[in-house]
């Protein structure tokens, strides 16, 4: 069944619809923050510059809120009824980005200096803390009869996300990271929140436990596919698209999925790549290009693409098992394809 058959909107329309619903609600929520935290959060989200002057910089695609809203519609609920869930998920996502930028030392995000570069490390961390607190406040104040269950789900997700981030940071000092460990880390750091977006949307849409679990599984597998695509972009992505320098993950010696797949391939290329990663010097442009070539020659790139395709192929079955309505199911499928097959 094609999206045309179901009357489904294309992905650009879905994302624009989601932003139109969610962004005003996020701004309303942010207005309740202390002025200092509101200022930094608004800068991070692309609403204004460091002096608080309005700008028109993009605020990201907001795919996680779109997943929450579509999941609610897929189980017979309304997008408006699931708006607190969508807002909470996006606030947690922005909390994680603020903290990730600090921990990874990233200098730019969305083609601008990261919040910690502008306001300092401590202030950026505090702004992230404010956003995660605000996410729970939005659920608690939603008036939904299962808001407590939503808060429990979001809390478990935040803990899972933190566990994944802890593993990711821990990998930096290890030379023996295995591929299963890396997959588990990605499932926690990235997959958990995307799974939560789908499950929380379904919960606020009135789904039963079985449908919620199928949509959660759909989101978890999509989250891993999304991280596979993100890790490929971290090596081969166009800086004009990613907002980060080419080979940025290699320059930071990140143990990303394609890198770990290559390092554990028991090939000559794996040994040479391991030697580059062990070197204590700043990598030159030539060394970065060589490292990227080694990852590809050792099979890291192909493994990521094949794994993501396999995860993506299972998506329609999860939506069918959840009993999703045709139009939102088609839109969820199209959105998952965009997330897992972004242009390199």
XYZ file of C-alpha atoms in Angstrom:
344
model
C 0.000 0.000 0.000
C 1.460 3.358 -0.981
C 1.135 6.600 0.911
C -1.094 7.858 -1.886
C -3.493 4.939 -1.342
C -3.883 5.878 2.326
C -4.177 9.633 1.831
C -0.937 10.045 3.773
C 1.025 13.270 3.717
C 4.647 13.297 2.601
C 7.359 13.519 5.247
C 7.964 17.241 4.777
C 4.274 17.933 5.389
C 4.235 15.709 8.480
C 7.268 17.408 9.989
C 5.891 20.880 9.255
C 2.558 19.891 10.836
C 4.343 18.548 13.896
C 6.476 21.673 14.302
C 3.412 23.899 13.953
C 1.767 22.046 16.833
C 4.770 21.475 19.068
C 6.917 24.601 18.794
C 4.330 27.016 20.287
C 3.759 24.570 23.135
C 7.511 24.280 23.787
C 7.868 28.071 23.776
C 4.979 28.335 26.218
C 6.655 25.796 28.476
C 10.045 27.530 28.194
C 8.451 30.794 29.275
C 7.969 29.254 32.722
C 11.712 28.721 33.194
C 13.907 31.097 35.188
C 15.158 33.856 32.873
C 18.752 32.575 32.802
C 17.723 29.061 31.799
C 15.163 30.334 29.301
C 17.799 32.465 27.590
C 20.267 29.591 27.118
C 17.572 27.102 26.140
C 16.139 29.483 23.559
C 19.593 30.021 22.079
C 20.144 26.258 21.879
C 16.760 25.751 20.219
C 17.493 28.423 17.612
C 14.940 31.023 18.688
C 17.393 33.871 19.284
C 21.072 34.746 19.315
C 23.325 34.974 22.371
C 21.939 38.435 23.157
C 18.323 37.310 22.933
C 17.636 38.868 19.524
C 15.152 36.814 17.448
C 16.662 34.862 14.548
C 15.320 32.525 11.887
C 17.831 29.681 12.303
C 16.198 26.253 12.005
C 15.385 24.397 15.218
C 15.911 20.892 13.867
C 13.484 18.498 12.232
C 11.663 17.584 15.472
C 11.183 13.977 14.408
C 10.598 12.660 17.934
C 7.517 14.832 18.548
C 6.210 13.811 15.127
C 6.550 10.153 16.112
C 4.608 10.780 19.338
C 1.796 12.613 17.560
C 1.534 10.009 14.783
C 1.585 7.143 17.295
C -1.389 8.714 19.084
C -3.301 9.034 15.828
C -2.326 5.509 14.797
C -4.130 4.027 17.807
C -7.251 6.158 17.380
C -6.339 9.160 19.525
C -5.755 12.766 18.552
C -2.511 14.632 17.981
C -3.736 17.455 20.199
C -4.385 15.036 23.045
C -0.821 13.729 22.770
C 0.771 17.178 22.631
C 2.099 17.037 26.238
C 3.829 13.754 25.377
C 5.385 15.222 22.228
C 6.593 18.305 24.105
C 8.071 16.235 26.936
C 9.981 14.016 24.526
C 11.449 16.982 22.658
C 12.468 18.703 25.890
C 14.316 15.563 26.998
C 15.977 15.380 23.586
C 17.224 18.963 23.900
C 18.421 18.257 27.441
C 20.491 15.379 26.083
C 21.940 17.507 23.266
C 23.042 20.255 25.649
C 24.848 17.718 27.819
C 26.239 15.702 24.888
C 27.812 18.802 23.366
C 29.637 19.440 26.638
C 30.821 15.855 27.062
C 31.863 15.465 23.425
C 33.470 18.893 23.268
C 31.475 19.718 20.132
C 32.025 23.301 19.048
C 29.074 23.664 16.667
C 25.486 22.520 16.359
C 23.180 23.511 13.501
C 25.942 25.688 12.067
C 26.275 27.808 15.229
C 28.535 27.687 18.302
C 27.151 25.251 20.855
C 25.582 26.630 24.028
C 28.531 25.730 26.223
C 30.885 27.613 23.900
C 28.764 30.753 24.264
C 27.590 30.587 27.881
C 30.096 28.230 29.504
C 30.027 24.583 30.522
C 28.269 25.052 33.868
C 25.489 27.194 32.432
C 24.849 24.767 29.560
C 24.595 21.846 31.981
C 22.160 23.756 34.170
C 20.024 24.650 31.143
C 19.872 20.966 30.222
C 18.817 20.106 33.762
C 16.075 22.743 33.545
C 14.709 21.214 30.348
C 14.447 17.679 31.713
C 12.688 19.048 34.811
C 10.316 20.952 32.550
C 9.531 17.784 30.595
C 8.180 16.072 33.709
C 6.267 19.202 34.680
C 4.511 19.177 31.297
C 3.382 15.574 31.794
C 2.318 16.155 35.391
C 0.265 19.175 34.396
C -1.320 17.572 31.330
C -4.455 16.430 33.132
C -4.297 13.062 31.339
C -5.637 10.214 33.492
C -2.461 8.193 32.850
C -0.010 11.073 33.309
C 1.616 9.173 36.197
C 2.263 6.214 33.883
C 3.656 8.584 31.281
C 6.012 10.089 33.847
C 7.133 6.607 34.900
C 7.856 5.713 31.282
C 9.756 8.945 30.670
C 11.755 8.526 33.879
C 12.832 5.013 32.886
C 13.802 6.377 29.484
C 15.947 9.174 30.932
C 17.779 6.651 33.122
C 18.311 4.405 30.090
C 19.577 7.369 28.078
C 22.023 8.312 30.846
C 23.244 4.731 31.066
C 23.873 4.718 27.326
C 25.714 8.022 27.465
C 27.815 6.720 30.359
C 28.772 3.687 28.284
C 29.629 5.890 25.321
C 31.931 8.044 27.459
C 33.468 4.920 29.007
C 34.300 3.543 25.567
C 36.749 6.426 25.023
C 39.254 4.893 27.433
C 38.893 1.314 26.216
C 40.509 -0.584 23.365
C 38.382 -3.723 23.734
C 34.855 -2.470 22.955
C 32.780 -5.218 21.343
C 30.094 -4.770 18.717
C 27.298 -6.142 20.958
C 28.317 -3.627 23.646
C 28.224 -0.819 21.099
C 24.788 -1.880 19.877
C 23.472 -1.930 23.455
C 24.936 1.516 24.060
C 23.240 2.914 20.937
C 19.972 1.268 21.918
C 20.070 3.090 25.246
C 21.562 6.415 24.223
C 19.434 6.912 21.102
C 16.904 4.128 20.741
C 15.368 4.563 24.195
C 14.036 8.074 23.566
C 12.683 7.257 20.113
C 11.001 4.172 21.579
C 9.589 6.371 24.343
C 8.222 8.878 21.815
C 6.212 6.134 20.135
C 5.082 4.473 23.367
C 4.205 7.741 25.114
C 2.245 8.933 22.090
C 0.343 5.650 22.013
C -0.333 5.880 25.762
C -1.733 9.401 25.404
C -3.714 8.192 22.380
C -5.543 5.634 24.497
C -3.849 2.427 23.291
C -3.910 -0.810 25.248
C -0.726 -2.347 26.673
C -0.206 -4.647 23.679
C -0.346 -1.849 21.118
C 1.908 0.349 23.249
C 4.520 -2.398 23.411
C 4.461 -2.967 19.638
C 4.901 0.745 19.010
C 7.676 0.872 21.602
C 9.477 -1.955 19.774
C 8.969 -0.166 16.461
C 10.580 2.929 17.984
C 13.457 1.011 19.585
C 14.447 -0.598 16.294
C 13.994 2.682 14.460
C 16.213 4.342 17.063
C 19.029 1.904 16.384
C 18.649 2.383 12.626
C 18.707 6.142 13.191
C 21.937 5.881 15.203
C 23.530 3.762 12.480
C 22.731 6.493 9.960
C 23.947 9.184 12.368
C 27.248 7.387 12.896
C 27.786 7.147 9.158
C 27.116 10.871 8.874
C 29.647 11.433 11.667
C 32.319 10.116 9.322
C 31.133 10.780 5.777
C 28.431 13.414 6.204
C 28.471 16.689 4.305
C 29.390 19.506 6.737
C 26.788 21.694 5.026
C 24.159 19.164 6.114
C 25.509 18.007 9.480
C 26.875 21.347 10.713
C 30.036 19.521 11.836
C 33.462 19.103 10.188
C 34.006 16.141 7.876
C 35.376 13.068 9.721
C 34.370 14.704 13.028
C 33.773 11.402 14.863
C 37.143 10.080 13.734
C 38.874 13.266 14.856
C 37.332 12.701 18.297
C 38.262 9.001 18.137
C 34.665 8.013 18.866
C 33.888 4.312 19.153
C 30.872 4.636 16.875
C 29.092 1.663 15.337
C 30.927 1.645 11.964
C 34.260 2.128 13.742
C 33.677 -0.722 16.198
C 32.393 -2.953 13.397
C 35.652 -2.241 11.554
C 37.892 -2.603 14.623
C 36.411 -6.018 15.451
C 36.584 -7.325 11.876
C 39.895 -9.208 12.393
C 41.330 -7.709 9.212
C 44.590 -5.966 8.419
C 42.641 -2.756 8.057
C 41.322 -3.228 11.605
C 44.854 -3.405 12.985
C 45.920 -0.253 11.152
C 42.787 1.585 12.291
C 43.425 0.503 15.898
C 46.949 1.929 15.691
C 45.580 5.264 14.474
C 43.045 5.324 17.322
C 45.768 4.539 19.878
C 48.040 7.354 18.737
C 48.047 10.274 21.115
C 48.494 13.014 18.549
C 45.950 15.216 16.776
C 45.108 13.477 13.519
C 46.004 15.267 10.296
C 43.593 15.581 7.387
C 45.458 12.795 5.602
C 45.260 10.519 8.649
C 41.539 11.193 9.031
C 40.944 10.355 5.366
C 42.976 7.172 5.786
C 40.998 6.189 8.892
C 37.714 6.677 7.024
C 39.041 4.531 4.177
C 40.052 1.814 6.642
C 36.592 1.780 8.242
C 35.060 1.285 4.822
C 37.589 -1.348 3.685
C 37.097 -3.297 6.918
C 33.355 -3.468 6.246
C 32.130 -0.991 8.863
C 30.135 1.099 6.433
C 28.461 -1.835 4.694
C 27.598 -3.490 8.008
C 25.825 -0.330 9.165
C 23.862 0.028 5.942
C 22.799 -3.629 5.896
C 21.835 -3.621 9.580
C 19.788 -0.441 9.194
C 17.997 -1.875 6.155
C 17.113 -5.020 8.126
C 15.686 -2.995 10.995
C 13.732 -0.822 8.590
C 12.254 -3.836 6.821
C 10.650 -4.988 10.095
C 8.898 -1.675 10.779
C 5.614 -2.324 8.902
C 5.065 -5.607 10.764
C 5.300 -3.873 14.158
C 2.763 -1.261 13.074
C 0.430 -3.936 11.758
C 0.667 -5.901 15.014
C -0.226 -2.728 16.896
C -3.386 -2.391 14.788
C -2.382 1.044 13.531
C -4.718 3.005 11.273
C -3.604 3.098 7.642
C -2.819 6.786 7.163
C -0.685 7.388 10.300
C 0.960 3.979 9.801
C 1.995 5.000 6.290
C 3.344 8.291 7.643
C 5.245 6.530 10.431
C 6.775 4.209 7.843
C 7.806 7.110 5.614
C 9.283 8.992 8.565
C 11.229 5.921 9.665
C 12.673 5.604 6.168
C 13.834 9.209 6.262
C 15.484 8.707 9.646
C 17.278 5.493 8.710
C 18.354 6.447 5.194
C 19.488 10.033 5.467
C 21.680 11.251 2.620
C 25.399 10.913 3.254
